[in-house]
């Protein structure tokens, strides 16, 4: 079930700016995904940002054209997938990525989505939108599947060195994101550590545990790596180095297990027949662990909503990133984070840390 | 294929001390595993350490008894699985764990194996055996399956705060372990990071990259989380916090994927029949990702060989931990680490860091 079907919306007429040129496949992926999203969400408008000619050509190939809910905003440059963030920031002021973010800044769009270069997207978003008051550093949050649903995990790679205060801020942002999008009034927050006891971990993590315990969040305590997939808590907080490694190790393991299953079924004629017979069940399993359904990482802590799609996403996966942006815009994520940060993040303390 | 069958041995007549009381199941697991190991390895002797009565009773239940290759060394105390490491160290001087380590110290055993409390085992091993010259901190190393074989990963949780020099030492120890046990003359070493470029990561990791690049190791460069399971390198180096989270996240994900497969096959009568038909293939897959085959973590950097089994191991899994100890003792791991540390670890620099 796509997320759009279950949401209770607070804001109508959402406009999403899409970096049409971003990602490994550019318009071939972003445009069909945008067209599908317009069908799924009757209340949204989409602005396709990028080279007008390329966008129009792709629209034509789908028998589609601009209209009241779909428009094109021309941007003359494209940020390359391997471009240095600072170079993109300095030299590509009319890139599709930058212009899409500008539309969020000016209020013409409620959120933007890009499958472009992560570093450039974060640097540009931070430069254009700035961070929310009380937030030192934006974080990258995404959901991972669990035995019973999903867990929000942050940070997934934006910050390789975090203080305890940063981890507290991540906890607040993750809890508000989960609360708004999943409609959970008081989501549980766990601190990723190497043991469940409060005395475990390094000094920063121990101090972060104290700060989280003293906050208004529903703090569960320490969780371990396996708790991510057990679904022990709604939100898992960690620094970006640890989060990134855990995420990528998981991707690697899932890929390996899929290869093993496939190899075992291809071993000989007999096992191939078994594989054919079991196909419906194997397909149901594949659907359940399909990482495309978890595509769409939120850049949290910025003064505007930015969702990052995997660069290699296909249009099915990119659609989930658009849905994530729609959900966040519809459910007031920005406002909720701002309110909770004011209560819990002690901006004065943070700014001197 | 069990590892014992493929090894080229340099040392004969290995004696392994086994903490017979350690782990969730104590002698019920350790004794049958020891008896099987004696059958597998004609060149080894085993000393079972623990409460003599309990050990004798378990031996009798298997129709076995002591003999020239199997003896009992009585120890009157047992370290509880949840006991504080410092308490075990101070108060349980006649514990099965401590006495097994003492046998390594005195040279009566070439290695010891315990499924007991990890913290107590590390604290006791470090206190009794001390670290090798040039090594600041012992690390925990284990193998993980890859698409084509296995990767050695360290540290898996002994050190939550590491300097660049510690990471270099881990690289040396991991490479020598892999070289000795896998008979690879020049194993590749990767540094776990959040990107492949040398500029990625935090300051400690960048500095560790420089040290590894300047060492005599076959340094590959940075690797990411997914490279662990791709088998990109033979040895992956990381701090204990990151390694522990990556390992446990992997365990959690593997468990979740197994549950999903099982749930999908149990969904209805039709899928149950599919499951029965595909059973041989599913069993082959399960065998391939059976974590019991990867049981046996090496405590490296101590002046003696200590192998830690999972606390919940069954006798099949515990047997792999015994095999690991036999492999390390037979192939001169201690000597090789000492030699390479003298070449690469700059003890003077390490001691002031």
XYZ file of C-alpha atoms in Angstrom:
706
model
C 0.000 0.000 0.000
C 1.433 3.341 -0.973
C 1.706 5.738 1.878
C -0.567 8.308 0.264
C -3.611 6.182 0.883
C -3.416 6.146 4.635
C -2.554 9.732 5.514
C -4.749 12.229 7.278
C -3.824 15.548 5.717
C -3.635 18.937 7.410
C -2.547 21.014 4.400
C -4.132 20.880 0.982
C -2.759 21.929 -2.407
C 0.812 20.882 -1.898
C 3.353 21.909 -4.519
C 6.426 19.716 -4.938
C 9.463 20.889 -6.904
C 11.267 18.010 -8.613
C 14.886 18.195 -9.745
C 14.037 16.560 -13.066
C 17.677 16.215 -14.129
C 19.043 14.558 -10.953
C 20.034 10.926 -10.543
C 21.643 8.376 -12.806
C 18.721 8.426 -15.247
C 17.427 12.042 -15.071
C 14.111 12.791 -16.824
C 13.623 9.134 -17.913
C 12.942 8.341 -14.267
C 11.795 11.589 -12.691
C 9.129 12.504 -15.289
C 7.182 9.205 -15.346
C 7.374 9.150 -11.545
C 5.985 12.701 -11.409
C 3.134 11.803 -13.775
C 2.228 8.790 -11.645
C 2.382 10.889 -8.464
C -0.096 13.394 -9.923
C -2.504 10.491 -10.504
C -1.988 9.122 -6.975
C -2.363 12.459 -5.179
C -5.277 14.552 -6.402
C -4.290 17.430 -4.121
C -0.739 18.046 -5.342
C 0.927 20.185 -7.999
C 4.352 19.473 -9.407
C 7.021 21.801 -10.800
C 9.564 20.013 -12.973
C 12.875 21.862 -12.731
C 15.566 21.442 -15.380
C 16.357 21.783 -19.069
C 12.955 22.675 -20.559
C 13.624 20.942 -23.853
C 14.643 17.649 -22.276
C 11.660 17.734 -19.943
C 9.195 18.536 -22.758
C 10.592 15.727 -24.881
C 10.171 13.207 -22.063
C 6.640 14.468 -21.347
C 5.736 14.025 -25.011
C 7.060 10.468 -24.991
C 4.492 9.729 -22.262
C 1.720 11.538 -24.161
C 1.669 14.147 -21.399
C 1.989 17.917 -21.326
C 2.032 20.776 -18.857
C -1.269 21.902 -17.316
C -2.762 23.500 -14.231
C -1.145 20.896 -11.907
C 2.110 20.377 -13.793
C 4.519 23.047 -14.894
C 8.128 23.343 -16.031
C 10.649 25.702 -14.474
C 13.679 25.982 -16.749
C 17.135 25.651 -15.222
C 20.109 25.753 -17.566
C 22.670 23.690 -15.620
C 22.961 20.176 -14.199
C 25.070 19.071 -11.224
C 27.067 15.965 -12.125
C 26.745 12.906 -9.872
C 30.463 13.025 -9.047
C 30.833 16.813 -8.798
C 32.411 18.239 -5.644
C 29.726 19.824 -3.427
C 31.610 23.114 -3.096
C 32.133 23.341 -6.848
C 28.413 22.771 -7.484
C 27.560 25.394 -4.865
C 29.905 28.031 -6.295
C 29.653 27.428 -10.016
C 26.184 26.066 -10.784
C 23.798 28.753 -9.581
C 21.258 27.826 -12.240
C 21.372 24.068 -11.717
C 18.109 22.102 -11.600
C 19.012 21.101 -8.031
C 19.670 24.651 -6.850
C 16.593 26.120 -8.558
C 14.344 23.409 -7.074
C 15.647 24.351 -3.625
C 15.182 28.051 -4.419
C 11.494 27.342 -5.082
C 11.194 25.941 -1.547
C 13.009 28.974 -0.159
C 10.682 31.401 -1.954
C 7.590 29.514 -0.874
C 6.614 28.536 -4.424
C 7.034 24.879 -3.467
C 6.352 23.157 -0.131
C 9.097 20.593 -0.653
C 11.613 19.475 -3.233
C 12.851 16.059 -4.321
C 16.174 15.258 -5.965
C 18.026 12.073 -6.913
C 21.195 14.105 -7.465
C 24.593 14.067 -5.792
C 24.007 13.814 -2.019
C 26.899 16.046 -0.982
C 25.959 18.803 -3.421
C 22.294 18.581 -2.464
C 23.069 18.882 1.252
C 25.573 21.727 0.772
C 23.196 23.651 -1.489
C 20.142 23.054 0.698
C 22.052 24.184 3.753
C 23.356 27.287 1.993
C 20.010 28.306 0.509
C 17.564 27.276 3.221
C 19.743 27.594 6.359
C 19.099 25.478 9.459
C 16.128 25.886 11.779
C 16.736 27.900 14.965
C 18.291 25.615 17.581
C 19.604 23.128 15.027
C 23.348 23.028 14.479
C 23.473 20.497 11.706
C 20.947 18.927 9.374
C 20.671 15.156 9.464
C 19.607 12.538 6.934
C 16.733 10.305 8.042
C 15.225 7.300 6.346
C 13.019 4.363 7.190
C 14.112 0.740 7.300
C 11.812 -2.284 7.344
C 11.265 -4.170 10.600
C 9.518 -7.406 11.505
C 6.300 -5.478 12.147
C 6.565 -2.171 10.265
C 9.371 0.328 9.944
C 11.926 2.283 11.936
C 13.190 5.802 11.296
C 16.969 5.988 11.509
C 19.125 9.142 11.591
C 21.750 10.372 10.905
C 22.639 8.301 7.857
C 25.763 10.119 6.773
C 25.540 13.907 6.907
C 27.622 14.232 10.083
C 30.715 12.159 10.747
C 31.541 13.845 14.062
C 28.668 14.504 16.432
C 28.407 15.974 19.905
C 25.857 14.766 22.435
C 23.746 17.864 21.663
C 23.680 16.972 17.973
C 22.394 13.501 18.852
C 19.676 15.071 21.026
C 18.670 17.292 18.098
C 18.545 14.249 15.818
C 16.273 12.551 18.366
C 13.896 15.502 18.375
C 13.826 15.771 14.576
C 13.362 12.028 14.068
C 10.580 11.827 16.642
C 8.699 14.729 15.069
C 9.104 13.296 11.565
C 7.806 9.910 12.710
C 5.022 11.489 14.749
C 3.771 13.591 11.811
C 4.115 11.058 9.015
C 3.063 7.927 10.922
C 0.514 9.749 13.062
C 2.029 8.400 16.262
C 1.541 10.901 19.064
C 4.516 9.830 21.136
C 7.003 7.701 19.190
C 9.729 5.868 21.108
C 13.314 6.969 20.541
C 16.332 4.693 21.025
C 20.009 5.616 21.108
C 22.164 3.270 19.031
C 24.859 1.782 21.237
C 26.854 -1.408 21.748
C 24.878 -2.587 24.759
C 21.591 -1.855 26.456
C 23.002 -0.672 29.794
C 23.384 3.097 30.287
C 27.098 2.680 31.119
C 27.876 1.288 27.657
C 29.443 3.217 24.803
C 31.782 6.128 24.416
C 31.569 9.424 26.317
C 29.538 11.214 23.644
C 26.913 8.496 23.517
C 26.670 8.327 27.317
C 26.180 12.087 27.494
C 23.622 11.961 24.684
C 21.748 9.321 26.695
C 21.564 11.741 29.621
C 20.301 14.582 27.419
C 17.666 12.356 25.796
C 16.589 11.040 29.195
C 16.123 14.634 30.379
C 14.138 15.684 27.281
C 10.382 15.518 26.691
C 10.844 12.738 24.157
C 9.606 9.211 24.801
C 13.172 7.943 25.297
C 13.465 4.159 25.409
C 17.176 4.025 26.250
C 19.997 2.341 24.405
C 19.310 0.004 21.516
C 21.719 -2.247 19.597
C 22.178 -2.830 15.872
C 19.741 -5.755 15.755
C 17.010 -3.627 17.362
C 16.769 -1.615 14.120
C 15.213 -4.619 12.361
C 13.375 -5.944 15.401
C 11.441 -2.686 15.485
C 12.205 -2.193 19.183
C 11.690 1.582 18.848
C 10.130 3.957 16.312
C 13.224 6.133 15.921
C 16.897 5.142 16.166
C 19.445 7.925 16.735
C 23.144 7.627 15.845
C 25.971 9.653 14.380
C 26.252 9.758 10.611
C 29.327 7.542 10.417
C 27.722 4.688 12.336
C 24.358 5.136 10.601
C 25.911 5.120 7.157
C 27.951 1.988 7.833
C 24.956 0.171 9.343
C 22.763 1.112 6.374
C 25.299 0.089 3.757
C 26.249 -3.118 5.577
C 22.545 -3.967 5.599
C 22.259 -3.263 1.878
C 25.273 -5.476 1.232
C 23.935 -8.327 3.335
C 20.466 -8.177 1.770
C 22.055 -8.237 -1.677
C 24.217 -11.211 -0.708
C 21.269 -13.168 0.707
C 19.240 -12.517 -2.456
C 22.170 -13.746 -4.556
C 22.495 -16.880 -2.425
C 18.793 -17.719 -2.762
C 18.952 -17.157 -6.484
C 22.143 -19.252 -6.838
C 20.637 -22.136 -4.850
C 17.550 -22.196 -7.049
C 19.679 -22.112 -10.212
C 21.968 -24.973 -9.162
C 20.445 -27.684 -11.409
C 17.302 -28.594 -13.331
C 15.603 -29.935 -10.223
C 16.219 -26.823 -8.142
C 15.198 -24.631 -11.102
C 11.841 -26.429 -11.152
C 11.549 -25.867 -7.393
C 12.243 -22.187 -7.992
C 9.516 -21.979 -10.641
C 7.054 -23.671 -8.303
C 7.936 -21.401 -5.425
C 7.937 -18.262 -7.603
C 4.774 -16.676 -6.160
C 6.124 -17.033 -2.633
C 9.583 -15.796 -3.573
C 8.028 -12.801 -5.294
C 5.989 -11.984 -2.191
C 9.200 -12.134 -0.182
C 11.030 -9.906 -2.657
C 8.219 -7.369 -2.537
C 8.482 -7.276 1.229
C 12.186 -6.499 1.317
C 12.155 -4.349 -1.842
C 14.434 -1.441 -0.957
C 12.682 0.728 -3.550
C 9.745 0.983 -1.143
C 12.053 2.650 1.384
C 13.468 5.179 -1.055
C 13.302 8.822 0.023
C 15.634 10.148 2.715
C 14.612 13.315 4.526
C 17.078 16.139 5.077
C 15.918 17.295 8.506
C 16.763 20.478 10.366
C 16.676 22.782 7.348
C 14.294 25.679 7.008
C 12.491 23.839 4.206
C 11.676 20.279 3.158
C 14.166 18.404 0.997
C 13.894 14.705 0.134
C 16.764 12.787 -1.416
C 16.129 9.811 -3.669
C 18.760 7.162 -4.360
C 20.699 8.177 -7.464
C 20.014 4.804 -9.058
C 16.267 4.849 -8.339
C 13.854 3.751 -11.040
C 10.542 5.552 -11.446
C 8.782 3.180 -9.028
C 11.360 3.984 -6.329
C 11.432 7.701 -7.157
C 7.668 7.750 -6.604
C 8.218 6.793 -2.963
C 10.555 9.761 -2.553
C 7.847 12.054 -3.976
C 5.315 10.474 -1.601
C 7.658 11.148 1.310
C 7.856 14.839 0.356
C 4.073 15.032 0.041
C 3.603 13.394 3.447
C 6.046 15.742 5.133
C 4.530 18.851 3.574
C 0.970 17.722 4.288
C 1.593 16.933 7.916
C 3.479 19.981 9.098
C 6.830 18.338 9.829
C 8.753 21.637 9.727
C 6.485 23.344 12.239
C 6.514 20.381 14.624
C 10.310 20.151 14.606
C 10.576 23.877 15.286
C 8.160 23.648 18.217
C 9.869 20.682 19.830
C 13.361 22.092 19.352
C 12.242 25.224 21.207
C 11.158 23.031 24.139
C 14.054 20.587 24.247
C 17.173 21.648 22.405
C 18.402 24.559 24.594
C 19.629 26.656 21.650
C 21.924 28.711 23.880
C 23.767 25.589 25.013
C 23.886 24.231 21.516
C 25.338 27.371 19.982
C 28.368 27.351 22.256
C 29.044 23.617 21.987
C 33.771 -28.288 4.869
C 35.189 -27.753 8.325
C 38.305 -25.661 8.391
C 40.415 -28.367 9.936
C 40.466 -30.341 6.731
C 42.159 -27.724 4.600
C 44.864 -26.381 6.885
C 48.596 -26.796 6.466
C 49.897 -27.071 9.994
C 53.193 -25.784 11.370
C 52.791 -26.903 14.981
C 51.706 -30.367 16.075
C 50.225 -31.509 19.372
C 48.102 -28.495 20.131
C 46.472 -28.293 23.559
C 43.279 -26.269 23.856
C 41.858 -25.235 27.241
C 38.068 -25.029 27.201
C 36.069 -23.036 29.729
C 33.580 -25.868 30.150
C 31.198 -23.814 32.310
C 30.890 -20.727 30.074
C 27.923 -19.769 27.908
C 24.192 -20.087 28.334
C 24.319 -23.895 28.356
C 27.690 -24.694 30.001
C 28.860 -28.316 29.882
C 25.790 -29.461 27.877
C 27.281 -27.625 24.916
C 30.997 -27.398 25.603
C 31.588 -31.103 26.385
C 29.934 -32.673 23.325
C 31.662 -30.034 21.182
C 35.011 -30.939 22.769
C 34.445 -34.663 22.163
C 33.620 -34.003 18.508
C 36.683 -31.766 18.128
C 38.943 -34.564 19.420
C 37.530 -36.801 16.685
C 38.010 -34.135 13.995
C 41.562 -33.195 14.969
C 43.816 -36.170 15.638
C 46.668 -33.876 16.681
C 44.979 -31.981 19.523
C 44.560 -32.431 23.261
C 41.820 -30.770 25.276
C 41.725 -29.629 28.905
C 38.188 -29.138 30.196
C 38.235 -26.449 32.891
C 35.441 -26.145 35.461
C 33.551 -27.967 38.199
C 34.969 -31.474 37.984
C 31.752 -33.160 39.067
C 29.613 -31.415 36.485
C 32.141 -32.173 33.754
C 32.428 -35.846 34.706
C 28.668 -36.222 34.770
C 28.355 -34.732 31.295
C 31.193 -36.914 29.979
C 29.458 -40.017 31.365
C 26.207 -39.050 29.663
C 28.128 -39.238 26.367
C 29.786 -42.530 27.309
C 33.125 -40.705 27.403
C 35.855 -40.358 29.998
C 39.209 -38.680 30.483
C 42.242 -40.151 28.740
C 45.625 -39.223 27.271
C 44.083 -36.545 24.992
C 41.331 -35.305 27.311
C 41.749 -34.186 30.877
C 39.833 -32.185 33.467
C 41.262 -29.227 35.333
C 39.035 -28.419 38.308
C 38.016 -24.787 38.896
C 35.630 -24.056 41.756
C 33.904 -20.893 40.493
C 31.827 -19.794 37.514
C 31.529 -16.286 36.085
C 27.862 -15.399 35.541
C 26.815 -14.223 32.075
C 25.667 -10.869 33.465
C 28.486 -10.365 35.975
C 30.416 -7.087 35.884
C 33.874 -7.654 34.339
C 35.694 -5.955 37.219
C 33.801 -8.011 39.785
C 34.694 -11.247 37.979
C 38.320 -10.142 37.791
C 38.575 -9.257 41.473
C 36.404 -11.891 43.097
C 36.537 -15.042 40.975
C 40.178 -16.023 40.882
C 39.287 -19.696 40.592
C 36.660 -19.324 37.878
C 36.686 -21.748 34.931
C 37.289 -18.759 32.630
C 40.258 -17.439 34.607
C 41.861 -20.837 35.066
C 41.532 -21.606 31.348
C 43.358 -18.352 30.603
C 45.968 -19.174 33.284
C 46.711 -22.408 31.404
C 47.531 -20.349 28.305
C 49.699 -18.023 30.362
C 51.654 -20.925 31.889
C 52.107 -22.578 28.498
C 50.085 -25.663 29.458
C 47.625 -24.771 26.702
C 48.262 -23.138 23.309
C 44.866 -21.430 23.256
C 41.655 -21.233 25.235
C 38.012 -21.059 24.207
C 35.140 -19.639 26.248
C 31.474 -18.914 25.595
C 31.320 -16.850 28.790
C 30.612 -13.175 29.441
C 32.543 -11.155 26.799
C 33.485 -8.244 29.060
C 34.760 -10.507 31.839
C 36.682 -12.665 29.369
C 38.389 -9.645 27.789
C 39.187 -8.015 31.154
C 40.574 -11.254 32.573
C 42.538 -12.152 29.431
C 44.059 -8.695 29.338
C 44.955 -8.811 33.032
C 46.448 -12.299 32.934
C 48.082 -12.402 29.508
C 48.902 -8.681 28.962
C 49.104 -7.182 25.476
C 51.870 -7.910 22.962
C 54.686 -5.338 22.736
C 53.550 -2.470 20.491
C 49.839 -3.200 20.952
C 47.845 -0.707 23.024
C 44.549 -2.477 23.012
C 43.336 -5.940 22.118
C 40.634 -6.151 19.458
C 37.899 -8.647 18.681
C 38.019 -10.128 15.183
C 35.599 -12.443 13.465
C 34.752 -13.606 9.964
C 31.600 -12.760 8.067
C 30.347 -14.521 4.933
C 30.753 -12.833 1.562
C 29.542 -13.620 -1.935
C 32.712 -15.603 -2.595
C 34.197 -16.571 0.775
C 34.663 -14.635 3.975
C 35.993 -11.360 5.336
C 37.780 -10.765 8.639
C 36.357 -7.752 10.484
C 37.819 -6.038 13.533
C 37.260 -4.463 16.020
C 33.822 -5.826 16.848
C 33.296 -4.153 20.188
C 36.316 -4.171 22.488
C 37.215 -0.511 21.873
C 34.612 2.233 21.634
C 37.133 5.055 21.214
C 40.042 4.428 18.884
C 42.951 6.523 17.715
C 44.408 6.237 14.218
C 47.288 4.204 15.688
C 44.848 1.719 17.198
C 43.228 1.267 13.788
C 46.649 0.659 12.245
C 47.355 -1.979 14.898
C 43.998 -3.619 14.157
C 44.946 -3.693 10.474
C 48.225 -5.437 11.252
C 46.608 -7.962 13.587
C 43.744 -8.714 11.188
C 46.064 -9.135 8.232
C 48.326 -11.533 10.131
C 45.352 -13.546 11.411
C 43.929 -13.839 7.903
C 47.331 -14.575 6.401
C 48.034 -17.408 8.883
C 44.625 -19.033 8.992
C 43.647 -18.618 5.326
C 47.197 -19.117 4.053
C 47.067 -15.894 2.045
C 50.542 -14.398 1.830
C 49.422 -10.790 1.380
C 45.778 -10.240 2.309
C 44.128 -6.958 1.313
C 43.110 -4.598 4.117
C 40.291 -2.043 3.816
C 39.420 0.811 6.156
C 35.690 1.041 6.859
C 34.462 4.500 5.932
C 31.430 6.315 4.526
C 32.878 6.763 1.051
C 35.685 5.391 -1.046
C 37.590 8.677 -1.529
C 40.502 9.335 0.838
C 38.961 12.686 1.884
C 35.887 10.991 3.358
C 35.261 10.334 7.035
C 36.256 11.897 10.305
C 39.762 13.023 11.253
C 40.693 9.766 12.989
C 39.745 7.656 10.003
C 41.571 9.967 7.582
C 44.712 9.763 9.713
C 44.359 5.976 9.999
C 44.159 5.842 6.197
C 47.503 7.664 6.008
C 49.126 5.300 8.518
C 47.820 2.223 6.726
C 48.953 3.610 3.368
C 52.448 4.086 4.827
C 52.606 0.588 6.334
C 53.842 -2.630 4.752
C 50.311 -3.997 4.605
C 48.495 -4.569 1.319
C 46.218 -1.578 1.944
C 43.288 -1.336 -0.468
C 41.960 2.008 0.762
C 38.546 2.914 2.104
C 35.692 0.456 1.907
C 32.014 0.983 2.717
C 29.535 -1.098 4.694
C 28.346 -3.083 1.678
C 31.938 -4.050 0.808
C 31.992 -6.323 3.877
C 29.547 -8.707 2.169
C 30.834 -8.119 -1.338
C 34.182 -9.477 -0.192
C 36.024 -6.481 -1.649
C 38.927 -7.021 0.766
C 40.167 -9.820 3.027
C 40.263 -7.705 6.191
C 38.022 -4.782 7.193
C 39.271 -2.434 9.925
C 36.994 -0.231 12.030
C 36.574 0.986 15.588
C 34.678 -1.264 17.970
C 31.584 0.892 18.133
C 31.057 0.890 14.371
C 32.019 -2.770 14.025
C 29.665 -3.872 16.771
C 26.723 -1.926 15.316
C 27.415 -3.232 11.795
C 27.645 -6.829 13.061
C 24.470 -6.646 15.134
C 22.520 -4.778 12.440
C 23.517 -7.581 10.067
C 22.359 -10.221 12.549
C 19.046 -8.400 12.938
C 18.515 -8.084 9.201
C 19.394 -11.726 8.509
C 16.962 -12.796 11.235
C 14.231 -10.578 9.778
C 14.764 -11.901 6.249
C 14.607 -15.502 7.510
C 11.353 -14.673 9.335
C 9.888 -13.082 6.206
C 10.722 -16.106 4.053
C 9.268 -18.420 6.638
C 6.100 -16.290 7.005
C 5.566 -16.164 3.249
C 5.818 -19.950 2.965
C 3.397 -20.426 5.870
C 0.759 -18.044 4.506
C -1.704 -20.716 3.281
C -1.961 -24.362 2.265
C -0.703 -23.597 -1.250
C 2.392 -21.720 -0.088
C 3.035 -24.424 2.537
C 3.142 -27.006 -0.247
C 5.516 -24.748 -2.187
C 7.684 -24.572 0.916
C 7.759 -28.369 1.231
C 8.694 -28.704 -2.422
C 11.432 -26.105 -2.156
C 12.734 -27.497 1.154
C 16.032 -28.918 -0.186
C 16.870 -25.587 -1.787
C 15.831 -23.573 1.264
C 17.928 -25.828 3.477
C 20.950 -25.326 1.220
C 20.408 -21.576 1.524
C 20.076 -21.796 5.316
C 23.291 -23.788 5.545
C 25.067 -21.125 3.557
C 24.067 -18.254 5.830
C 24.158 -20.305 9.050
C 25.772 -17.935 11.547
C 26.913 -20.939 13.606
C 29.555 -21.580 10.952
C 31.036 -18.159 11.708
C 31.141 -18.642 15.493
C 34.469 -18.000 17.179
C 35.765 -14.457 17.624
C 39.500 -13.996 18.152
C 40.829 -11.726 20.877
C 43.871 -10.345 19.107
C 46.816 -8.439 20.531
C 47.116 -10.439 23.746
C 50.164 -12.404 24.690
C 48.214 -15.645 24.217
C 45.366 -16.993 22.095
C 41.795 -16.559 23.321
C 38.717 -17.388 21.256
C 35.254 -16.262 22.292
C 32.184 -18.268 21.327
C 28.700 -16.763 21.236
C 27.080 -17.293 24.650
C 24.059 -18.916 23.024
C 26.097 -21.269 20.817
C 25.004 -24.878 20.480
C 27.615 -27.634 20.308
C 27.793 -27.436 16.491
C 28.583 -23.699 16.704
C 30.950 -24.121 19.671
C 32.896 -26.615 17.570
C 33.723 -23.844 15.098
C 35.132 -21.735 17.935
C 37.346 -24.682 18.957
C 38.447 -25.071 15.327
C 39.342 -21.389 15.214
C 41.556 -21.798 18.292
C 43.224 -24.866 16.755
C 43.858 -23.017 13.486
C 45.383 -20.030 15.246
C 47.615 -22.144 17.466
C 48.677 -24.396 14.583
C 49.576 -21.557 12.273
C 51.621 -19.302 14.503
C 49.286 -16.319 14.621
C 50.892 -14.875 17.783
C 54.400 -14.927 16.338
C 53.303 -13.384 13.023
C 51.466 -10.533 14.738
C 54.481 -9.826 16.920
C 56.800 -9.753 13.893
C 54.599 -7.436 11.834
C 53.915 -5.092 14.744
C 57.668 -4.679 15.190
C 57.918 -3.621 11.529
C 54.858 -1.395 11.270
C 53.389 -0.216 14.533
C 56.075 2.207 15.769
C 55.649 1.331 19.452
C 57.286 4.572 20.569
C 54.731 6.641 18.701
C 51.906 4.488 19.955
C 52.860 4.795 23.589
C 52.627 8.581 23.624
C 49.416 8.812 21.613
